[in-house]
mmCIF file of C-alpha atoms in Angstrom:
data_model
loop_
_atom_site.group_PDB
_atom_site.id
_atom_site.type_symbol
_atom_site.label_atom_id
_atom_site.label_comp_id
_atom_site.label_asym_id
_atom_site.label_seq_id
_atom_site.Cartn_x
_atom_site.Cartn_y
_atom_site.Cartn_z
ATOM 1 C CA MET A 1 -27.813 52.316 50.840
ATOM 2 C CA ASN A 2 -29.204 49.502 53.004
ATOM 3 C CA LYS A 3 -32.478 47.749 52.314
ATOM 4 C CA LYS A 4 -34.335 49.371 55.238
ATOM 5 C CA ARG A 5 -33.595 52.890 53.962
ATOM 6 C CA ILE A 6 -34.607 51.940 50.425
ATOM 7 C CA LEU A 7 -37.915 50.513 51.700
ATOM 8 C CA ALA A 8 -38.576 53.669 53.728
ATOM 9 C CA LEU A 9 -38.007 55.880 50.680
ATOM 10 C CA VAL A 10 -40.336 53.748 48.567
ATOM 11 C CA LEU A 11 -43.110 53.934 51.173
ATOM 12 C CA THR A 12 -42.694 57.703 51.431
ATOM 13 C CA LEU A 13 -42.960 58.063 47.640
ATOM 14 C CA VAL A 14 -46.094 55.879 47.504
ATOM 15 C CA MET A 15 -47.763 57.968 50.220
ATOM 16 C CA ALA A 16 -46.948 61.234 48.464
ATOM 17 C CA LEU A 17 -48.354 59.954 45.169
ATOM 18 C CA SER A 18 -51.534 58.779 46.930
ATOM 19 C CA LEU A 19 -52.095 62.204 48.484
ATOM 20 C CA ALA A 20 -51.571 63.884 45.147
ATOM 21 C CA ALA A 21 -54.117 61.595 43.512
ATOM 22 C CA CYS A 22 -56.659 62.540 46.186
ATOM 23 C CA GLY A 23 -56.050 66.205 45.498
ATOM 24 C CA GLY A 24 -55.299 66.921 49.151
ATOM 25 C CA ASN A 25 -58.872 68.154 49.531
ATOM 26 C CA ASN A 26 -59.060 68.794 53.265
ATOM 27 C CA ASN A 27 -61.902 71.302 52.987
ATOM 28 C CA SER A 28 -64.410 68.730 51.843
ATOM 29 C CA SER A 29 -64.245 66.705 55.026
ATOM 30 C CA SER A 30 -67.295 66.392 57.213
ATOM 31 C CA GLY A 31 -68.027 68.917 59.919
ATOM 32 C CA GLY A 32 -69.042 66.287 62.464
ATOM 33 C CA SER A 33 -69.857 62.749 63.407
ATOM 34 C CA SER A 34 -72.534 60.717 61.729
ATOM 35 C CA SER A 35 -75.182 58.882 63.696
ATOM 36 C CA ASP A 36 -73.050 55.744 63.989
ATOM 37 C CA GLY A 37 -70.258 57.700 65.635
ATOM 38 C CA ASN A 38 -67.942 57.728 62.614
ATOM 39 C CA SER A 39 -66.835 60.886 60.876
ATOM 40 C CA GLY A 40 -68.852 61.481 57.710
ATOM 41 C CA SER A 41 -66.789 62.218 54.640
ATOM 42 C CA GLY A 42 -69.011 64.656 52.774
ATOM 43 C CA ASP A 43 -67.045 63.757 49.607
ATOM 44 C CA SER A 44 -69.852 61.747 48.024
ATOM 45 C CA ASN A 45 -72.123 64.740 48.558
ATOM 46 C CA SER A 46 -69.921 67.091 46.534
ATOM 47 C CA SER A 47 -69.825 64.995 43.386
ATOM 48 C CA GLY A 48 -72.852 64.013 41.389
ATOM 49 C CA GLY A 49 -75.349 65.381 43.930
ATOM 50 C CA SER A 50 -75.943 63.111 46.895
ATOM 51 C CA LYS A 51 -79.457 61.913 47.646
ATOM 52 C CA VAL A 52 -78.664 61.826 51.383
ATOM 53 C CA VAL A 53 -79.743 64.817 53.470
ATOM 54 C CA HIS A 54 -78.107 64.896 56.888
ATOM 55 C CA VAL A 55 -80.432 66.123 59.633
ATOM 56 C CA TRP A 56 -78.896 67.348 62.899
ATOM 57 C CA ALA A 57 -80.804 67.764 66.162
ATOM 58 C CA THR A 58 -80.118 67.879 69.875
ATOM 59 C CA GLY A 59 -82.197 67.609 73.031
ATOM 60 C CA SER A 60 -83.742 65.074 75.378
ATOM 61 C CA ASP A 61 -84.547 61.494 74.463
ATOM 62 C CA ASN A 62 -88.131 62.353 73.494
ATOM 63 C CA VAL A 63 -86.718 64.706 70.842
ATOM 64 C CA ARG A 64 -84.516 61.900 69.528
ATOM 65 C CA GLN A 65 -87.499 59.583 69.271
ATOM 66 C CA ILE A 66 -89.640 62.056 67.344
ATOM 67 C CA PHE A 67 -86.837 62.830 64.897
ATOM 68 C CA GLU A 68 -86.298 59.121 64.281
ATOM 69 C CA THR A 69 -89.988 58.839 63.410
ATOM 70 C CA LEU A 70 -90.027 61.943 61.225
ATOM 71 C CA THR A 71 -86.912 61.049 59.243
ATOM 72 C CA THR A 72 -88.382 57.608 58.563
ATOM 73 C CA ASP A 73 -91.695 59.136 57.512
ATOM 74 C CA PHE A 74 -89.899 61.558 55.195
ATOM 75 C CA ASN A 75 -87.955 58.729 53.601
ATOM 76 C CA ASN A 76 -91.186 56.830 52.948
ATOM 77 C CA ASN A 77 -93.090 59.824 51.532
ATOM 78 C CA ALA A 78 -92.289 60.138 47.851
ATOM 79 C CA GLU A 79 -94.499 63.228 47.523
ATOM 80 C CA TYR A 80 -92.219 65.193 49.821
ATOM 81 C CA ASN A 81 -88.806 63.554 49.740
ATOM 82 C CA GLN A 82 -88.261 64.136 45.991
ATOM 83 C CA GLY A 83 -85.935 61.155 45.960
ATOM 84 C CA TYR A 84 -83.843 62.341 48.916
ATOM 85 C CA GLN A 85 -83.275 60.174 51.986
ATOM 86 C CA ALA A 86 -82.793 61.701 55.427
ATOM 87 C CA GLU A 87 -80.123 60.494 57.830
ATOM 88 C CA LEU A 88 -80.403 61.573 61.474
ATOM 89 C CA ASN A 89 -77.438 62.761 63.529
ATOM 90 C CA PHE A 90 -78.583 63.302 67.125
ATOM 91 C CA LEU A 91 -76.705 64.745 70.106
ATOM 92 C CA LEU A 92 -78.248 63.962 73.488
ATOM 93 C CA SER A 93 -78.215 67.057 75.701
ATOM 94 C CA GLY A 94 -76.597 67.035 79.120
ATOM 95 C CA THR A 95 -73.953 64.446 78.223
ATOM 96 C CA GLY A 96 -70.995 66.787 78.576
ATOM 97 C CA ALA A 97 -70.037 66.227 74.946
ATOM 98 C CA GLN A 98 -69.332 69.050 72.512
ATOM 99 C CA THR A 99 -72.561 70.891 71.730
ATOM 100 C CA LEU A 100 -74.035 71.264 68.263
ATOM 101 C CA PRO A 101 -73.492 75.074 68.219
ATOM 102 C CA ASP A 102 -69.822 74.516 69.093
ATOM 103 C CA MET A 103 -69.429 71.927 66.343
ATOM 104 C CA LEU A 104 -71.077 74.160 63.754
ATOM 105 C CA ALA A 105 -69.013 77.174 64.754
ATOM 106 C CA ALA A 106 -65.798 75.134 64.553
ATOM 107 C CA ALA A 107 -66.629 73.938 61.045
ATOM 108 C CA PHE A 108 -67.577 77.445 59.914
ATOM 109 C CA LYS A 109 -64.464 79.096 61.357
ATOM 110 C CA ALA A 110 -62.278 76.410 59.754
ATOM 111 C CA ASN A 111 -63.805 77.345 56.370
ATOM 112 C CA GLN A 112 -64.998 73.785 55.813
ATOM 113 C CA THR A 113 -67.242 73.161 52.818
ATOM 114 C CA GLY A 114 -69.220 70.178 51.589
ATOM 115 C CA THR A 115 -69.814 68.991 55.160
ATOM 116 C CA ASP A 116 -72.631 66.769 56.400
ATOM 117 C CA TYR A 117 -74.354 69.698 58.126
ATOM 118 C CA ASP A 118 -77.272 69.905 55.692
ATOM 119 C CA VAL A 119 -80.162 70.960 57.932
ATOM 120 C CA ILE A 120 -80.211 71.616 61.679
ATOM 121 C CA ASP A 121 -82.809 71.955 64.415
ATOM 122 C CA MET A 122 -82.259 75.065 66.544
ATOM 123 C CA GLY A 123 -84.107 77.033 69.190
ATOM 124 C CA GLY A 124 -83.781 78.787 72.542
ATOM 125 C CA ASP A 125 -80.305 79.148 74.009
ATOM 126 C CA ASP A 126 -78.739 77.010 71.265
ATOM 127 C CA LEU A 127 -79.938 79.437 68.607
ATOM 128 C CA SER A 128 -78.815 82.442 70.628
ATOM 129 C CA LYS A 129 -75.440 80.792 71.167
ATOM 130 C CA ILE A 130 -74.832 79.937 67.519
ATOM 131 C CA VAL A 131 -75.711 83.488 66.450
ATOM 132 C CA ALA A 132 -73.277 84.816 69.074
ATOM 133 C CA LEU A 133 -70.544 82.430 67.895
ATOM 134 C CA MET A 134 -70.797 82.921 64.139
ATOM 135 C CA GLY A 135 -73.558 85.384 63.307
ATOM 136 C CA THR A 136 -75.753 84.468 60.338
ATOM 137 C CA ASP A 137 -73.012 84.418 57.694
ATOM 138 C CA GLY A 138 -72.842 80.636 57.892
ATOM 139 C CA PHE A 139 -76.509 80.069 57.061
ATOM 140 C CA VAL A 140 -78.688 80.196 53.976
ATOM 141 C CA LYS A 141 -81.208 83.037 53.871
ATOM 142 C CA LEU A 142 -84.332 80.969 53.343
ATOM 143 C CA ASP A 143 -86.297 81.158 50.100
ATOM 144 C CA ASP A 144 -89.981 80.723 50.962
ATOM 145 C CA SER A 145 -90.745 79.646 47.390
ATOM 146 C CA LYS A 146 -88.774 76.468 48.116
ATOM 147 C CA ILE A 147 -90.854 75.826 51.258
ATOM 148 C CA PRO A 148 -94.461 75.982 49.971
ATOM 149 C CA ASN A 149 -95.892 74.923 53.349
ATOM 150 C CA SER A 150 -94.266 77.921 55.041
ATOM 151 C CA SER A 151 -97.227 80.016 53.875
ATOM 152 C CA LYS A 152 -99.286 78.228 56.568
ATOM 153 C CA VAL A 153 -97.011 79.448 59.390
ATOM 154 C CA SER A 154 -97.169 82.929 60.900
ATOM 155 C CA ALA A 155 -94.802 82.329 63.827
ATOM 156 C CA GLU A 156 -91.305 83.800 63.618
ATOM 157 C CA SER A 157 -88.060 83.023 65.394
ATOM 158 C CA ALA A 158 -86.883 85.607 67.905
ATOM 159 C CA ASP A 159 -83.351 85.371 66.484
ATOM 160 C CA ALA A 160 -82.162 85.306 62.864
ATOM 161 C CA ALA A 161 -85.740 85.191 61.554
ATOM 162 C CA GLU A 162 -84.760 85.270 57.864
ATOM 163 C CA PHE A 163 -82.592 82.182 58.339
ATOM 164 C CA CYS A 164 -84.980 80.122 60.490
ATOM 165 C CA GLN A 165 -88.144 78.230 59.610
ATOM 166 C CA PRO A 166 -90.228 77.559 62.746
ATOM 167 C CA TYR A 167 -91.897 74.143 62.742
ATOM 168 C CA ARG A 168 -93.164 73.567 66.303
ATOM 169 C CA GLY A 169 -93.867 75.467 69.475
ATOM 170 C CA THR A 170 -92.939 74.574 73.013
ATOM 171 C CA THR A 171 -93.606 76.225 76.356
ATOM 172 C CA VAL A 172 -93.346 75.689 80.084
ATOM 173 C CA VAL A 173 -96.653 75.640 81.970
ATOM 174 C CA LEU A 174 -97.695 75.265 85.588
ATOM 175 C CA ALA A 175 -98.656 71.610 86.131
ATOM 176 C CA TYR A 176 -100.787 70.789 89.160
ATOM 177 C CA ASN A 177 -102.774 68.052 90.904
ATOM 178 C CA SER A 178 -106.390 69.095 90.386
ATOM 179 C CA GLN A 179 -107.553 66.756 93.192
ATOM 180 C CA ASN A 180 -105.604 68.738 95.776
ATOM 181 C CA VAL A 181 -105.292 72.217 94.293
ATOM 182 C CA THR A 182 -108.490 74.239 94.076
ATOM 183 C CA ASP A 183 -106.967 77.728 94.355
ATOM 184 C CA VAL A 184 -104.913 77.576 91.170
ATOM 185 C CA PRO A 185 -102.548 80.588 90.904
ATOM 186 C CA THR A 186 -103.037 82.904 87.956
ATOM 187 C CA THR A 187 -100.054 85.238 88.507
ATOM 188 C CA THR A 188 -96.474 84.798 89.641
ATOM 189 C CA GLU A 189 -97.183 86.604 92.909
ATOM 190 C CA GLU A 190 -100.096 84.251 93.600
ATOM 191 C CA LEU A 191 -97.804 81.320 92.807
ATOM 192 C CA TYR A 192 -95.134 82.514 95.247
ATOM 193 C CA GLN A 193 -97.794 82.957 97.926
ATOM 194 C CA TRP A 194 -99.187 79.470 97.227
ATOM 195 C CA ILE A 195 -95.706 77.978 97.628
ATOM 196 C CA GLN A 196 -95.300 79.627 101.028
ATOM 197 C CA ASP A 197 -98.805 78.612 102.115
ATOM 198 C CA HIS A 198 -98.171 74.951 101.167
ATOM 199 C CA PRO A 199 -94.671 74.057 102.390
ATOM 200 C CA GLY A 200 -93.107 71.041 100.686
ATOM 201 C CA ARG A 201 -95.773 70.749 97.982
ATOM 202 C CA PHE A 202 -93.878 72.556 95.210
ATOM 203 C CA ALA A 203 -90.685 71.596 93.398
ATOM 204 C CA TYR A 204 -88.641 72.577 90.373
ATOM 205 C CA ASN A 205 -85.805 70.618 88.856
ATOM 206 C CA THR A 206 -82.222 71.754 89.207
ATOM 207 C CA PRO A 207 -81.416 74.388 86.572
ATOM 208 C CA GLY A 208 -79.050 72.980 83.995
ATOM 209 C CA THR A 209 -80.673 69.536 84.127
ATOM 210 C CA GLY A 210 -83.869 70.537 82.355
ATOM 211 C CA GLY A 211 -85.599 73.498 80.757
ATOM 212 C CA ALA A 212 -88.633 73.537 83.071
ATOM 213 C CA GLY A 213 -86.543 74.311 86.148
ATOM 214 C CA ASP A 214 -84.455 76.709 84.074
ATOM 215 C CA SER A 215 -87.619 78.541 83.087
ATOM 216 C CA PHE A 216 -88.848 78.886 86.668
ATOM 217 C CA VAL A 217 -85.625 80.319 88.073
ATOM 218 C CA ARG A 218 -84.854 82.530 85.080
ATOM 219 C CA THR A 219 -88.325 84.067 84.904
ATOM 220 C CA THR A 220 -88.235 84.592 88.667
ATOM 221 C CA VAL A 221 -84.986 86.538 88.291
ATOM 222 C CA TYR A 222 -85.854 88.396 85.093
ATOM 223 C CA ASN A 223 -89.277 89.424 86.393
ATOM 224 C CA TYR A 224 -87.307 91.778 88.658
ATOM 225 C CA ILE A 225 -85.520 93.424 85.716
ATOM 226 C CA ASN A 226 -87.650 96.194 84.237
ATOM 227 C CA ASP A 227 -86.355 95.894 80.705
ATOM 228 C CA GLU A 228 -87.712 93.329 78.252
ATOM 229 C CA ALA A 229 -84.491 93.579 76.222
ATOM 230 C CA ALA A 230 -82.672 91.711 78.976
ATOM 231 C CA MET A 231 -84.591 88.516 78.218
ATOM 232 C CA THR A 232 -82.996 88.079 74.810
ATOM 233 C CA SER A 233 -79.534 89.463 75.522
ATOM 234 C CA GLY A 234 -76.281 87.710 76.322
ATOM 235 C CA ASP A 235 -74.638 90.931 77.516
ATOM 236 C CA PRO A 236 -72.834 90.203 80.838
ATOM 237 C CA ALA A 237 -73.892 93.646 82.083
ATOM 238 C CA TRP A 238 -77.312 92.206 82.945
ATOM 239 C CA MET A 239 -75.717 89.996 85.599
ATOM 240 C CA GLU A 240 -75.522 93.061 87.847
ATOM 241 C CA GLN A 241 -79.325 93.096 88.005
ATOM 242 C CA TRP A 242 -79.808 89.462 89.021
ATOM 243 C CA GLY A 243 -79.639 90.193 92.757
ATOM 244 C CA ASP A 244 -83.320 90.788 93.563
ATOM 245 C CA GLY A 245 -84.433 87.676 91.697
ATOM 246 C CA PHE A 246 -81.893 85.424 93.387
ATOM 247 C CA ALA A 247 -82.967 86.871 96.726
ATOM 248 C CA LYS A 248 -86.524 85.760 95.893
ATOM 249 C CA LEU A 249 -85.333 82.242 95.067
ATOM 250 C CA ALA A 250 -83.523 82.119 98.408
ATOM 251 C CA GLU A 251 -86.689 83.298 100.160
ATOM 252 C CA LEU A 252 -88.696 80.491 98.516
ATOM 253 C CA HIS A 253 -86.066 77.818 99.192
ATOM 254 C CA PRO A 254 -87.316 76.651 102.653
ATOM 255 C CA TYR A 255 -90.795 76.002 101.216
ATOM 256 C CA MET A 256 -89.622 73.629 98.475
ATOM 257 C CA TYR A 257 -90.121 69.854 98.417
ATOM 258 C CA GLN A 258 -88.271 68.026 101.168
ATOM 259 C CA SER A 259 -87.008 64.488 101.616
ATOM 260 C CA GLY A 260 -85.217 63.210 104.684
ATOM 261 C CA GLY A 261 -85.785 66.504 106.440
ATOM 262 C CA LYS A 262 -84.056 68.721 103.889
ATOM 263 C CA VAL A 263 -84.931 70.510 100.664
ATOM 264 C CA VAL A 264 -84.319 68.432 97.557
ATOM 265 C CA TYR A 265 -84.369 69.740 93.994
ATOM 266 C CA PRO A 266 -85.230 66.882 91.615
ATOM 267 C CA ASN A 267 -82.915 65.983 88.778
ATOM 268 C CA LYS A 268 -84.139 66.696 85.245
ATOM 269 C CA ASN A 269 -87.653 67.608 84.079
ATOM 270 C CA GLN A 270 -88.665 63.976 84.454
ATOM 271 C CA GLY A 271 -87.689 63.914 88.113
ATOM 272 C CA ALA A 272 -90.072 66.793 88.876
ATOM 273 C CA LEU A 273 -92.885 65.292 86.800
ATOM 274 C CA ASP A 274 -92.466 61.935 88.568
ATOM 275 C CA LEU A 275 -92.888 63.614 91.956
ATOM 276 C CA LEU A 276 -96.110 65.249 90.738
ATOM 277 C CA ALA A 277 -97.472 62.048 89.201
ATOM 278 C CA GLN A 278 -96.710 60.082 92.401
ATOM 279 C CA GLY A 279 -98.444 62.626 94.647
ATOM 280 C CA GLU A 280 -95.246 63.718 96.418
ATOM 281 C CA ILE A 281 -95.918 67.316 95.374
ATOM 282 C CA ASP A 282 -98.949 69.187 94.065
ATOM 283 C CA MET A 283 -97.381 71.665 91.660
ATOM 284 C CA THR A 284 -94.338 72.107 89.415
ATOM 285 C CA PRO A 285 -93.292 73.999 86.273
ATOM 286 C CA MET A 286 -93.264 71.557 83.354
ATOM 287 C CA TRP A 287 -92.975 71.419 79.595
ATOM 288 C CA ALA A 288 -96.449 71.192 78.093
ATOM 289 C CA ASP A 289 -95.344 68.503 75.644
ATOM 290 C CA MET A 290 -93.884 66.256 78.372
ATOM 291 C CA LEU A 291 -96.993 66.534 80.517
ATOM 292 C CA LEU A 292 -99.509 65.907 77.741
ATOM 293 C CA SER A 293 -97.625 63.090 76.016
ATOM 294 C CA GLN A 294 -97.106 61.188 79.277
ATOM 295 C CA ARG A 295 -100.679 61.803 80.342
ATOM 296 C CA ALA A 296 -101.849 60.381 77.013
ATOM 297 C CA ALA A 297 -99.584 57.361 77.555
ATOM 298 C CA GLY A 298 -101.086 56.773 80.999
ATOM 299 C CA THR A 299 -97.873 57.332 82.979
ATOM 300 C CA VAL A 300 -99.224 60.631 84.338
ATOM 301 C CA PRO A 301 -102.741 60.559 85.908
ATOM 302 C CA GLU A 302 -105.612 62.351 84.206
ATOM 303 C CA HIS A 303 -106.089 64.615 87.225
ATOM 304 C CA ILE A 304 -102.741 66.295 86.520
ATOM 305 C CA LYS A 305 -103.726 69.488 84.726
ATOM 306 C CA MET A 306 -101.898 72.508 83.380
ATOM 307 C CA THR A 307 -102.393 76.255 83.322
ATOM 308 C CA THR A 308 -100.495 79.402 82.372
ATOM 309 C CA ILE A 309 -99.759 82.345 84.652
ATOM 310 C CA GLU A 310 -98.961 86.040 84.162
ATOM 311 C CA PRO A 311 -96.222 86.947 83.524
ATOM 312 C CA SER A 312 -95.794 83.561 81.941
ATOM 313 C CA PHE A 313 -92.972 81.095 82.033
ATOM 314 C CA THR A 314 -90.937 80.897 78.868
ATOM 315 C CA GLY A 315 -91.840 79.409 75.527
ATOM 316 C CA SER A 316 -90.326 79.438 72.088
ATOM 317 C CA VAL A 317 -90.500 78.053 68.599
ATOM 318 C CA GLN A 318 -88.078 75.432 67.323
ATOM 319 C CA SER A 319 -86.756 76.124 63.850
ATOM 320 C CA MET A 320 -84.895 74.466 61.000
ATOM 321 C CA MET A 321 -81.826 76.150 59.473
ATOM 322 C CA ILE A 322 -79.570 75.352 56.506
ATOM 323 C CA PRO A 323 -75.807 75.893 56.985
ATOM 324 C CA ASN A 324 -74.209 77.197 53.792
ATOM 325 C CA PHE A 325 -71.233 74.914 54.322
ATOM 326 C CA GLY A 326 -73.365 71.768 53.971
ATOM 327 C CA SER A 327 -73.666 69.673 50.855
ATOM 328 C CA ASN A 328 -77.355 69.168 50.088
ATOM 329 C CA GLU A 329 -79.317 72.427 50.129
ATOM 330 C CA ASP A 330 -82.127 71.123 47.912
ATOM 331 C CA GLY A 331 -82.575 68.072 50.137
ATOM 332 C CA ALA A 332 -82.620 70.340 53.185
ATOM 333 C CA TYR A 333 -85.429 72.434 51.677
ATOM 334 C CA ALA A 334 -87.397 69.266 50.933
ATOM 335 C CA PHE A 335 -87.068 68.093 54.545
ATOM 336 C CA ILE A 336 -88.103 71.469 55.980
ATOM 337 C CA ASN A 337 -91.182 71.561 53.739
ATOM 338 C CA PHE A 338 -92.138 68.067 54.950
ATOM 339 C CA MET A 339 -91.850 69.186 58.598
ATOM 340 C CA LEU A 340 -94.659 71.686 57.927
ATOM 341 C CA SER A 341 -96.968 69.145 56.301
ATOM 342 C CA ASP A 342 -100.180 68.118 58.070
ATOM 343 C CA GLU A 343 -98.758 64.597 58.377
ATOM 344 C CA ALA A 344 -95.584 65.701 60.165
ATOM 345 C CA GLN A 345 -97.426 68.244 62.334
ATOM 346 C CA GLU A 346 -99.935 65.633 63.486
ATOM 347 C CA THR A 347 -97.062 63.252 64.290
ATOM 348 C CA LEU A 348 -95.451 65.996 66.374
ATOM 349 C CA VAL A 349 -98.738 66.439 68.232
ATOM 350 C CA LYS A 350 -99.456 62.743 68.806
ATOM 351 C CA GLN A 351 -95.953 61.570 69.688
ATOM 352 C CA MET A 352 -94.530 64.671 71.349
ATOM 353 C CA ALA A 353 -97.493 66.884 72.226
ATOM 354 C CA ALA A 354 -95.695 69.666 70.371
ATOM 355 C CA ILE A 355 -97.654 72.842 69.719
ATOM 356 C CA PRO A 356 -98.524 72.804 65.995
ATOM 357 C CA LEU A 357 -97.790 75.919 63.959
ATOM 358 C CA VAL A 358 -100.329 75.234 61.208
ATOM 359 C CA ASP A 359 -104.119 75.113 61.112
ATOM 360 C CA VAL A 360 -105.212 72.002 63.044
ATOM 361 C CA SER A 361 -108.664 71.715 61.445
ATOM 362 C CA ASN A 362 -107.463 68.790 59.320
ATOM 363 C CA MET A 363 -105.806 67.001 62.246
ATOM 364 C CA ASP A 364 -107.062 64.606 64.889
ATOM 365 C CA MET A 365 -106.388 66.466 68.171
ATOM 366 C CA THR A 366 -108.171 63.951 70.429
ATOM 367 C CA GLY A 367 -106.453 63.897 73.807
ATOM 368 C CA TYR A 368 -104.432 67.009 72.990
ATOM 369 C CA GLU A 369 -107.148 69.628 73.048
ATOM 370 C CA ASP A 370 -105.182 71.543 75.719
ATOM 371 C CA LEU A 371 -102.632 72.474 73.072
ATOM 372 C CA GLN A 372 -105.172 74.626 71.277
ATOM 373 C CA GLN A 373 -105.272 77.061 74.215
ATOM 374 C CA LEU A 374 -101.533 77.769 73.834
ATOM 375 C CA ASP A 375 -100.930 80.666 71.470
ATOM 376 C CA VAL A 376 -97.310 80.855 70.300
ATOM 377 C CA SER A 377 -97.700 84.581 69.611
ATOM 378 C CA ASN A 378 -98.046 85.119 73.383
ATOM 379 C CA PHE A 379 -94.947 83.136 74.344
ATOM 380 C CA ARG A 380 -92.307 84.901 76.416
ATOM 381 C CA ILE A 381 -88.903 84.305 74.899
ATOM 382 C CA LEU A 382 -85.937 84.113 77.268
ATOM 383 C CA SER A 383 -82.737 83.423 75.358
ATOM 384 C CA ILE A 384 -79.545 84.569 77.097
ATOM 385 C CA GLY A 385 -76.940 82.440 75.322
ATOM 386 C CA GLU A 386 -73.642 81.967 77.181
ATOM 387 C CA LEU A 387 -75.037 83.813 80.216
ATOM 388 C CA GLY A 388 -76.993 80.648 80.948
ATOM 389 C CA THR A 389 -73.791 78.993 82.170
ATOM 390 C CA ASP A 390 -73.044 81.887 84.557
ATOM 391 C CA PHE A 391 -76.653 81.895 85.690
ATOM 392 C CA ASN A 392 -76.655 78.194 86.574
ATOM 393 C CA GLU A 393 -73.316 78.507 88.368
ATOM 394 C CA ARG A 394 -74.725 81.294 90.509
ATOM 395 C CA TRP A 395 -77.778 79.175 91.336
ATOM 396 C CA ASP A 396 -75.497 76.284 92.322
ATOM 397 C CA ASN A 397 -73.409 78.563 94.560
ATOM 398 C CA GLU A 398 -76.232 80.554 96.152
ATOM 399 C CA ILE A 399 -79.366 78.382 96.143
ATOM 400 C CA GLY A 400 -78.272 74.781 95.633
ATOM 401 C CA VAL A 401 -76.009 74.925 98.693
ATOM 402 C CA LEU A 402 -78.713 76.158 101.079
ATOM 403 C CA GLY A 403 -79.693 73.705 103.771
#
């Protein structure tokens, strides 16, 4: 036998012995990427009890910023962290990368255990999607005794309520320039009439690039469906009833904001808010938190106000969930309990203008008094899961192409 074949056999034997020593434990690998882009091992979490709790969230950049603040605050708060240290894993929405629901479902269906999915932030379509993909079998049914601060919260998630702990509210409102708008609409029909009476002074961002535009077009369509069940269903059968609502969007199209002689739908929520702040338009649907936080920062003028209409745009609660294929359930409970503390809730108000879900009497609400008029119990939930993709494609093909 020549030397090359002998060397090859030796290397093969060494590799086999190494795999045997490791136990071939493929199921303890991480379910996703850590915040530095490398795959987390999860192995250290399954032996000896890791003190790291991996927090997963997705959304716009303002969501990333608030989670960076909150994970740091948790790590510095010995009263709440119980010796655990949070590590943030954040997926920026709209990047075309694999979504968090897809990643979780893949890990669950592969029967992975001991992953780095310790606690996740879910709400809206993402929550509806994950329930459609894997049901609730992959999540821990929450024990309220391990979340003492949950007794301060009455809000419930529209989906998988026993597996979700709501921690903040969010809603789309009608933002307007109070210097130019004196006849503020109070109903959707009044809003549609205002749009037609003031050509070019209203805009909404392209659906799929931001939730405010999504909310406007979806509520316009679903207001024509006389069944509330449709608003929280991903059943494709509802697509047959979208016609009247899309016809209304087409009717409103010529009255939208124009640039260069043609209708332009701004990109992202921020694009619509910029047009309002710059005086290019007088009214747009907008997330309450975006409007109030940027107004407090001085990038949106004080005369930009907000109101709600009937039937309202959509709102929801964001919740924390614990996958049962993670590796640090106790640390996850500790983090969720911290998110409901007065400290964390006030941070959410001040840095994100999130709607608090606890009594605000012990918080400084200066500059955010408008939040107190928003009652999460009155929010209209519209969560249609995978139908959202079909909905946006239809808008692109029927409305976005209009001249």
